[in-house]
PDB file of N, CA and C in Angstrom:
ATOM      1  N   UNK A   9     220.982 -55.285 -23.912  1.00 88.00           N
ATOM      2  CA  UNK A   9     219.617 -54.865 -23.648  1.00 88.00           C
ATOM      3  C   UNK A   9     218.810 -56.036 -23.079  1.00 88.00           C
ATOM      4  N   UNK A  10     218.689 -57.239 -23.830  1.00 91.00           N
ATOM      5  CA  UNK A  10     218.154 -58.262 -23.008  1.00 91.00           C
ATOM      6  C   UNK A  10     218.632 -58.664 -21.800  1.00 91.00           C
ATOM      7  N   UNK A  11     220.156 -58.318 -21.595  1.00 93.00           N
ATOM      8  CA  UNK A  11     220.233 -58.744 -19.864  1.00 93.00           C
ATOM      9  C   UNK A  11     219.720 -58.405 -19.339  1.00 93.00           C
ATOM     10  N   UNK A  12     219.704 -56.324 -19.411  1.00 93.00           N
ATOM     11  CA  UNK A  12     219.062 -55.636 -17.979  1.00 93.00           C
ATOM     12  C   UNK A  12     217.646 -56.002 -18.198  1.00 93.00           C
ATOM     13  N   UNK A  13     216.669 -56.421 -19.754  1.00 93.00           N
ATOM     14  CA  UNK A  13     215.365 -56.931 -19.424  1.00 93.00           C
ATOM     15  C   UNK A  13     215.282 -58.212 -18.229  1.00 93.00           C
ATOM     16  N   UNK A  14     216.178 -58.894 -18.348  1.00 93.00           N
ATOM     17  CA  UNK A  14     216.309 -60.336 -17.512  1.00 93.00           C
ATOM     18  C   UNK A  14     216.059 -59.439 -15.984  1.00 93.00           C
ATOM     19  N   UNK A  15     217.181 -59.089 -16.088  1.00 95.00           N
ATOM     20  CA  UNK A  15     217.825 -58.419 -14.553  1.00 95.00           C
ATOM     21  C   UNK A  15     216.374 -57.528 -14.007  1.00 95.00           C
ATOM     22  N   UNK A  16     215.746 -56.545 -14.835  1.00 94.00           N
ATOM     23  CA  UNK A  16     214.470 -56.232 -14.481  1.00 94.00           C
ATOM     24  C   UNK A  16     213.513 -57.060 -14.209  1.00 94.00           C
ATOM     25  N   UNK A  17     212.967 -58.003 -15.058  1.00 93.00           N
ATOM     26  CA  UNK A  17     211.657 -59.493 -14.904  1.00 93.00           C
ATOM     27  C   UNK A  17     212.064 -59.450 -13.777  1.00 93.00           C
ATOM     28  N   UNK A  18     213.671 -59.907 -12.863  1.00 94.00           N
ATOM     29  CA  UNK A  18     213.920 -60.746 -12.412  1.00 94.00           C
ATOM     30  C   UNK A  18     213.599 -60.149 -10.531  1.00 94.00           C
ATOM     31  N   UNK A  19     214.031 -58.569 -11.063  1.00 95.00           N
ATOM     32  CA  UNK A  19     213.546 -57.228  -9.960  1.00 95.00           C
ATOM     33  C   UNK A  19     212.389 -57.307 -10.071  1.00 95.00           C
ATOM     34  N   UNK A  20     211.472 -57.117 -10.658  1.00 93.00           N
ATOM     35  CA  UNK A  20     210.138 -57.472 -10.538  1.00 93.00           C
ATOM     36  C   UNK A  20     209.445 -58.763  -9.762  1.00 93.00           C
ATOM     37  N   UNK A  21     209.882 -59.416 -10.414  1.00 92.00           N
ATOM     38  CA  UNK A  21     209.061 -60.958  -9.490  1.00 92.00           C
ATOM     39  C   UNK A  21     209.608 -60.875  -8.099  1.00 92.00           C
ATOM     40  N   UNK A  22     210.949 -60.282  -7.764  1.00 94.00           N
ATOM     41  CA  UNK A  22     211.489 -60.135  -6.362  1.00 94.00           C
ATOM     42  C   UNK A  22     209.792 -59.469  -5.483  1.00 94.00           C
ATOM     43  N   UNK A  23     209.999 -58.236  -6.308  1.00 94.00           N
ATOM     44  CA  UNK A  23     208.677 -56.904  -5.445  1.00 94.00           C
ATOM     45  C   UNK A  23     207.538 -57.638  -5.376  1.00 94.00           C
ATOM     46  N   UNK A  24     206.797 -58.549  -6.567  1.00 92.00           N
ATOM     47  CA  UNK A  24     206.139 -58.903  -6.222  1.00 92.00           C
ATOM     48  C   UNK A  24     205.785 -60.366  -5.327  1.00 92.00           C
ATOM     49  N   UNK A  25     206.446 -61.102  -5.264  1.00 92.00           N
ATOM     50  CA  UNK A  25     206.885 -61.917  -4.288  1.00 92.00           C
ATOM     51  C   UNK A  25     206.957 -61.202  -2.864  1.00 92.00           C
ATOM     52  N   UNK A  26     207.361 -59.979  -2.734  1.00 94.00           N
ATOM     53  CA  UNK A  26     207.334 -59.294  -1.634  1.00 94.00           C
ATOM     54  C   UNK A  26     206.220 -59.028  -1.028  1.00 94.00           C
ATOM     55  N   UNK A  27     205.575 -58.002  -2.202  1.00 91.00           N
ATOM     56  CA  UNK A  27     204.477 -57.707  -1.822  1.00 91.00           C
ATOM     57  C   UNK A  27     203.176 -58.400  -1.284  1.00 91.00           C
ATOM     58  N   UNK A  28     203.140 -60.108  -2.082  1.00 91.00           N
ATOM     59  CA  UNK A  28     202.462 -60.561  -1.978  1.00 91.00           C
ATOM     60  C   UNK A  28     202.661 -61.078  -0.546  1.00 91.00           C
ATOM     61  N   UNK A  29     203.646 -61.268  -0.106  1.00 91.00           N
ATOM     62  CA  UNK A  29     203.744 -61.683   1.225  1.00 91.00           C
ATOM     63  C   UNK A  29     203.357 -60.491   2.292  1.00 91.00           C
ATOM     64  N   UNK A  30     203.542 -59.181   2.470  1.00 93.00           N
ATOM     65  CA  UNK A  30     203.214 -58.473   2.875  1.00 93.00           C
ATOM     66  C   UNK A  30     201.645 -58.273   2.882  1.00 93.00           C
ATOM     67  N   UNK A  31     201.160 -58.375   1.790  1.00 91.00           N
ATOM     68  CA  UNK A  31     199.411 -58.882   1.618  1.00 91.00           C
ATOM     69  C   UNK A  31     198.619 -59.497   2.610  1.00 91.00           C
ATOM     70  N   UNK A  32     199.724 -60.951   2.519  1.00 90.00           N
ATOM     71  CA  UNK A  32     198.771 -62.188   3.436  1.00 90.00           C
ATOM     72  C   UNK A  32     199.036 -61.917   4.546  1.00 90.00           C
ATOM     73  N   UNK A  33     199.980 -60.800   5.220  1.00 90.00           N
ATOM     74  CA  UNK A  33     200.625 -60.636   6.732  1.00 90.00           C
ATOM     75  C   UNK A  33     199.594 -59.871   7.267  1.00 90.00           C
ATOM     76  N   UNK A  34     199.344 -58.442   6.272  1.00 91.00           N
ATOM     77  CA  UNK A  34     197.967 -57.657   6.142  1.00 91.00           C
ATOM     78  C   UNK A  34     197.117 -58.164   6.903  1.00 91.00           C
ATOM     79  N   UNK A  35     196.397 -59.259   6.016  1.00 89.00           N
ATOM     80  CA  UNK A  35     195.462 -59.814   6.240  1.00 89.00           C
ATOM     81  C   UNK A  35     195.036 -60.556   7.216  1.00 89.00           C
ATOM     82  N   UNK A  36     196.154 -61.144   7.528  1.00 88.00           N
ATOM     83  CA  UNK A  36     196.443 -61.876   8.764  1.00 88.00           C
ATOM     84  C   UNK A  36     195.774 -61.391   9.906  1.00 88.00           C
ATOM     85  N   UNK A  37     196.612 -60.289  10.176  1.00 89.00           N
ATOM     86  CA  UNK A  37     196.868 -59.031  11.073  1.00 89.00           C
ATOM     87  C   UNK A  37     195.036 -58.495  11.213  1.00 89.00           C
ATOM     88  N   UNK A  38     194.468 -58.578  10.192  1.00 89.00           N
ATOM     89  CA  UNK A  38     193.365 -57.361  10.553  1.00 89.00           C
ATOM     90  C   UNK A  38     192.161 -58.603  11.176  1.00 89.00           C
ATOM     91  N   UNK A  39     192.245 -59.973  10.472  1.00 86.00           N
ATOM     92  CA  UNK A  39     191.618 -60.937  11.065  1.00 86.00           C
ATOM     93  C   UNK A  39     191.766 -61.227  12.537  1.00 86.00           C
ATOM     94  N   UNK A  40     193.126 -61.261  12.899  1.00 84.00           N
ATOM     95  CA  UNK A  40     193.395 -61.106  14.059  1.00 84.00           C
ATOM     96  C   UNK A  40     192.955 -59.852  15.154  1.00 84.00           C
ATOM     97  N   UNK A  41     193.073 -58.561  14.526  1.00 86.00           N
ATOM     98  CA  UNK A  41     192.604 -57.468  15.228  1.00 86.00           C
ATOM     99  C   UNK A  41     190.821 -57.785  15.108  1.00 86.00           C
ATOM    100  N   UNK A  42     190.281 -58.241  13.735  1.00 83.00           N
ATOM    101  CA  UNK A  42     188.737 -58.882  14.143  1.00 83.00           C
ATOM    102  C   UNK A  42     188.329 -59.768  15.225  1.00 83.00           C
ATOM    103  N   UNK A  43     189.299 -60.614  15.440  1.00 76.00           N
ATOM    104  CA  UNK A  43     189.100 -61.290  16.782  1.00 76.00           C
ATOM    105  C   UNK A  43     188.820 -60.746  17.926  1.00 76.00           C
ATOM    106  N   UNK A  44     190.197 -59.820  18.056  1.00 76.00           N
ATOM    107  CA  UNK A  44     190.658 -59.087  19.437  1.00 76.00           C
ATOM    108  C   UNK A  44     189.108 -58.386  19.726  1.00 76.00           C
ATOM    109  N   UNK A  45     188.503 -57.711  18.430  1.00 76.00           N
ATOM    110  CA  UNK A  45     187.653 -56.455  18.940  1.00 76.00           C
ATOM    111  C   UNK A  45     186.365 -57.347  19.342  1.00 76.00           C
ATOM    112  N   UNK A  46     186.186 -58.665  18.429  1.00 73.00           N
ATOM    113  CA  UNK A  46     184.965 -59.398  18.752  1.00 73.00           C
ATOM    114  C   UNK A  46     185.022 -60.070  20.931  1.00 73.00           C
ATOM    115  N   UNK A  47     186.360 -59.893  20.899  1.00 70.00           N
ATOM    116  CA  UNK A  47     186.528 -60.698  22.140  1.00 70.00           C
ATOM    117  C   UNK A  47     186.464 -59.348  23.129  1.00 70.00           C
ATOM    118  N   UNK A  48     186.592 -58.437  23.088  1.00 69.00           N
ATOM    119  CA  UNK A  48     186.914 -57.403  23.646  1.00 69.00           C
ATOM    120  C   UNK A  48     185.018 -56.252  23.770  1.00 69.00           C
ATOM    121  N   UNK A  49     184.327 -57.203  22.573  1.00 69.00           N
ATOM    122  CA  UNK A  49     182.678 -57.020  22.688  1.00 69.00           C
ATOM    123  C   UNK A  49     182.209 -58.052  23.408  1.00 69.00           C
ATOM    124  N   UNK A  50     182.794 -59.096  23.996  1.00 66.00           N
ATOM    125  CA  UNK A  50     182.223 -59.961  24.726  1.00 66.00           C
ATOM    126  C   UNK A  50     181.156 -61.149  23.411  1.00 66.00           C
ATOM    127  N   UNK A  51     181.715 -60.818  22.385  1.00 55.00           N
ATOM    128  CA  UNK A  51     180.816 -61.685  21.648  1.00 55.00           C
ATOM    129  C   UNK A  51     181.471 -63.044  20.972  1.00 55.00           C
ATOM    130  N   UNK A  52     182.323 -63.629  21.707  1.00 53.00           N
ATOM    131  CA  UNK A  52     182.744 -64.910  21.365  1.00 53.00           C
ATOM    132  C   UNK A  52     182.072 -65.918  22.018  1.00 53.00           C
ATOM    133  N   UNK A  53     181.715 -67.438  21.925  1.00 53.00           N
ATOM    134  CA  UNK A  53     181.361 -67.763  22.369  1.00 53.00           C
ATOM    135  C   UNK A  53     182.140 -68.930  23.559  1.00 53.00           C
ATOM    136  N   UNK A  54     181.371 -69.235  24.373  1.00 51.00           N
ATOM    137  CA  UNK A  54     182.193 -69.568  25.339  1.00 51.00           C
ATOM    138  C   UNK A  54     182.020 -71.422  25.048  1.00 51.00           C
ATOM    139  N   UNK A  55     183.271 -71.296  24.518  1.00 52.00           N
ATOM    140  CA  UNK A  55     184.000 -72.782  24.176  1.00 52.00           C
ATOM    141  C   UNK A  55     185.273 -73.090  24.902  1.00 52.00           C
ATOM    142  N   UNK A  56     186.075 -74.357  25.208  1.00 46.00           N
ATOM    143  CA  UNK A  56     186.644 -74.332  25.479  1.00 46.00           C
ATOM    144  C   UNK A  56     188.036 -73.506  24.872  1.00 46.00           C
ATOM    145  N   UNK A  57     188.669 -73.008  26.248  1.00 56.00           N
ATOM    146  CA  UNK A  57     189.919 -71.814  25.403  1.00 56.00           C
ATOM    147  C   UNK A  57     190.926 -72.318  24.923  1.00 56.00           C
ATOM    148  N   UNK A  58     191.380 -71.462  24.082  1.00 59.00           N
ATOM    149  CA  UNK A  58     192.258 -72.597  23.199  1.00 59.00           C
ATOM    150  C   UNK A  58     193.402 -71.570  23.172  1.00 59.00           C
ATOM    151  N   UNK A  59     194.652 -71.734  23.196  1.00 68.00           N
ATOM    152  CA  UNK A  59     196.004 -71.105  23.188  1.00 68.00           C
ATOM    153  C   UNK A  59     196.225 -70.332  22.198  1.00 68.00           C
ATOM    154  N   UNK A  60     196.814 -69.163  22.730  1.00 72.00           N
ATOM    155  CA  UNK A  60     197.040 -68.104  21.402  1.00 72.00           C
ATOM    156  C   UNK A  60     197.736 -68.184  20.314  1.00 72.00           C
ATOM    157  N   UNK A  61     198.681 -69.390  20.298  1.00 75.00           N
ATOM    158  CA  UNK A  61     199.448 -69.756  18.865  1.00 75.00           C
ATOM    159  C   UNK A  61     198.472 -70.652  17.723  1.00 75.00           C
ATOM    160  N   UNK A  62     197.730 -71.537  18.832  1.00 79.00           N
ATOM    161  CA  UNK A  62     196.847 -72.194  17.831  1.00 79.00           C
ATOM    162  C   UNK A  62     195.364 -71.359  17.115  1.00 79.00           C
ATOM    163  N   UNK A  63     195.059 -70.625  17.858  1.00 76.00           N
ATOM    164  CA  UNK A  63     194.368 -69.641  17.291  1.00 76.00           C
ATOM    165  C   UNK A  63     195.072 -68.818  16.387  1.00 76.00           C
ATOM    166  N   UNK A  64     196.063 -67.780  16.481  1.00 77.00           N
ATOM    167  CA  UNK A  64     196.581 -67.530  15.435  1.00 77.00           C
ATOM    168  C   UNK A  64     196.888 -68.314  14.098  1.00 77.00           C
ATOM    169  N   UNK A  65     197.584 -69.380  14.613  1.00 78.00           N
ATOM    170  CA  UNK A  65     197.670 -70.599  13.487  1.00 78.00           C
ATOM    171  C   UNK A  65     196.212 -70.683  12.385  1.00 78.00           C
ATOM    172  N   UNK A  66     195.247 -71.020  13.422  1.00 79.00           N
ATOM    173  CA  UNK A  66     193.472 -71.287  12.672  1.00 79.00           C
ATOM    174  C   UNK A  66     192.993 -69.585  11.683  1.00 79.00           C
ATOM    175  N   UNK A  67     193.724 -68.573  12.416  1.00 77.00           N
ATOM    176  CA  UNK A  67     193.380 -67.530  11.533  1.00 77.00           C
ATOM    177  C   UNK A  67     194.131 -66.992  10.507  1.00 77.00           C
ATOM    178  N   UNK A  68     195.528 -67.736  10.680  1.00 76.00           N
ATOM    179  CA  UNK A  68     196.119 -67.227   9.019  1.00 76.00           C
ATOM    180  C   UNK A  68     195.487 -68.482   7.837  1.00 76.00           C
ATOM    181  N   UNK A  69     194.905 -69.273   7.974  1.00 78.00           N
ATOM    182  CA  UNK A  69     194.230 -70.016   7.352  1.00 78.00           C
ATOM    183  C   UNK A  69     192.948 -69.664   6.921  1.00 78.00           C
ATOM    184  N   UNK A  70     192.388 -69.331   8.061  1.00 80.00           N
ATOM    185  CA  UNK A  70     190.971 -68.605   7.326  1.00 80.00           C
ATOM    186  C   UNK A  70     190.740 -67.214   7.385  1.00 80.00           C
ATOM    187  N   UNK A  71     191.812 -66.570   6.854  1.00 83.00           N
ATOM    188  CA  UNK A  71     191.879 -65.356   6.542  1.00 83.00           C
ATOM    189  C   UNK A  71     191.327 -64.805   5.365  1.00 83.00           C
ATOM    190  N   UNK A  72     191.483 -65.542   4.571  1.00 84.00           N
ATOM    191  CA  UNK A  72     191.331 -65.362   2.839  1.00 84.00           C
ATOM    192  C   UNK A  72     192.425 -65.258   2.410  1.00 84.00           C
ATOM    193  N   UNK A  73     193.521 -64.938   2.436  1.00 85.00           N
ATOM    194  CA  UNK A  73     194.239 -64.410   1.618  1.00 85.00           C
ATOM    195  C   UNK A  73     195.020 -64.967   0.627  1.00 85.00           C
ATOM    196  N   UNK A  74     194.129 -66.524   0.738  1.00 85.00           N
ATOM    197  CA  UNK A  74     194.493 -67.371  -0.980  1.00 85.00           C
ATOM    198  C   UNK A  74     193.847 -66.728  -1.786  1.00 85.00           C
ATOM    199  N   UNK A  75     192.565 -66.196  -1.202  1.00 88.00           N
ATOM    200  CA  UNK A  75     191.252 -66.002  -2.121  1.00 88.00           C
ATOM    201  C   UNK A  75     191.704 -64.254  -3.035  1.00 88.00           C
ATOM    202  N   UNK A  76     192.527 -63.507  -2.068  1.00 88.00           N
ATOM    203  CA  UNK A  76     192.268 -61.961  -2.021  1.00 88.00           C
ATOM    204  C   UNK A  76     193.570 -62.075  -3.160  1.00 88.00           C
ATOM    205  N   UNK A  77     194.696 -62.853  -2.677  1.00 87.00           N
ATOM    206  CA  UNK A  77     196.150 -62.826  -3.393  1.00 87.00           C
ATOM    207  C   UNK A  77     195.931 -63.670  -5.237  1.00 87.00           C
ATOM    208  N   UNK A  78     194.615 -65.033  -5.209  1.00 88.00           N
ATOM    209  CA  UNK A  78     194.440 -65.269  -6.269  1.00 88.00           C
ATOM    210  C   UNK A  78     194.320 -64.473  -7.637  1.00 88.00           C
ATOM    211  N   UNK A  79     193.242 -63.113  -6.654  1.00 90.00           N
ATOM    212  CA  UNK A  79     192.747 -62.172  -7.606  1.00 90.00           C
ATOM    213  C   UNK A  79     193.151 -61.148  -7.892  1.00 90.00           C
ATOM    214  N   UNK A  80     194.594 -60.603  -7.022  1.00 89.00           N
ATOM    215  CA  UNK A  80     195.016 -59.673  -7.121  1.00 89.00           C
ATOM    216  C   UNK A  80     196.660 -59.725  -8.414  1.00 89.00           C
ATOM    217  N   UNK A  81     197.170 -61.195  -7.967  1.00 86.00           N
ATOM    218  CA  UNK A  81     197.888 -61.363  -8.591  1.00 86.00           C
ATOM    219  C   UNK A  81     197.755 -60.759 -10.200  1.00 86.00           C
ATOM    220  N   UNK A  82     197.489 -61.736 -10.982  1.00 89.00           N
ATOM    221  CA  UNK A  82     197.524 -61.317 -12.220  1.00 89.00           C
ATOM    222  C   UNK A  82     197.557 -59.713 -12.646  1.00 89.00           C
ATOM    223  N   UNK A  83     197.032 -58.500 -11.731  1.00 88.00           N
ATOM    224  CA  UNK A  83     197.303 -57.023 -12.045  1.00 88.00           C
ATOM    225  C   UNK A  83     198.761 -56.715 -11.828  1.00 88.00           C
ATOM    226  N   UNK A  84     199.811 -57.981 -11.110  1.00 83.00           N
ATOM    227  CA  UNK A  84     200.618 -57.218 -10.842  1.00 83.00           C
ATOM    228  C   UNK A  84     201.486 -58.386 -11.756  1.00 83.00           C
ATOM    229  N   UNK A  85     201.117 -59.182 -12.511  1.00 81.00           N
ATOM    230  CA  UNK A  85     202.226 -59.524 -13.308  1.00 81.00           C
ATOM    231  C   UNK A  85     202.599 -59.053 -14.637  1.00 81.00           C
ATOM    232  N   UNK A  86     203.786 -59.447 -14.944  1.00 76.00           N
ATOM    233  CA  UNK A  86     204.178 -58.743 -16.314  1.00 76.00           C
ATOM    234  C   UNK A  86     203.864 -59.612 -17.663  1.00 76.00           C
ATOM    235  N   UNK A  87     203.706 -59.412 -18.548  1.00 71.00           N
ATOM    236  CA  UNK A  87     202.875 -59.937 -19.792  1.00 71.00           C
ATOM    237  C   UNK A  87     203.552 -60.181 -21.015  1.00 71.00           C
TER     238      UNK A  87
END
């Protein structure tokens, strides 16, 4: 009985490890589509342009999703 508990914890932290990565990709993703639509309103400002990897790069950083994954975590761990 305590193995398959092991073997379960162990299925568990897998999903959520998963999930949580799927989260910050989320997030990523919709910051990025915030860009697209702000640039696509003509409301960026005109700075020098900067390459689409390094921009992507600057927006999985300030995405939040230390902030969103900090707080979400703990509902999905086991106790």
């Amino acid at each position: 009985v305590i193995d398959k508990m092991d073997h379960y914890k162990a299925e568990h932290h897998r999903y959520v490890k998963e999930g949580v990565t799927l989260l910050e990709l989320a997030l990523w993703k919709a910051k990025l589509a915030e860009r697209e639509e702000n640039d696509a309103e003509g409301r960026t400002k005109k700075k020098a342009k900067l390459d689409g990897e390094s921009v992507r790069k600057e927006k999985r950083i300030t995405c939040g999703a230390d902030m969103v994954i900090k707080n979400v975590l703990p509902f999905l761990q086991l106790k």
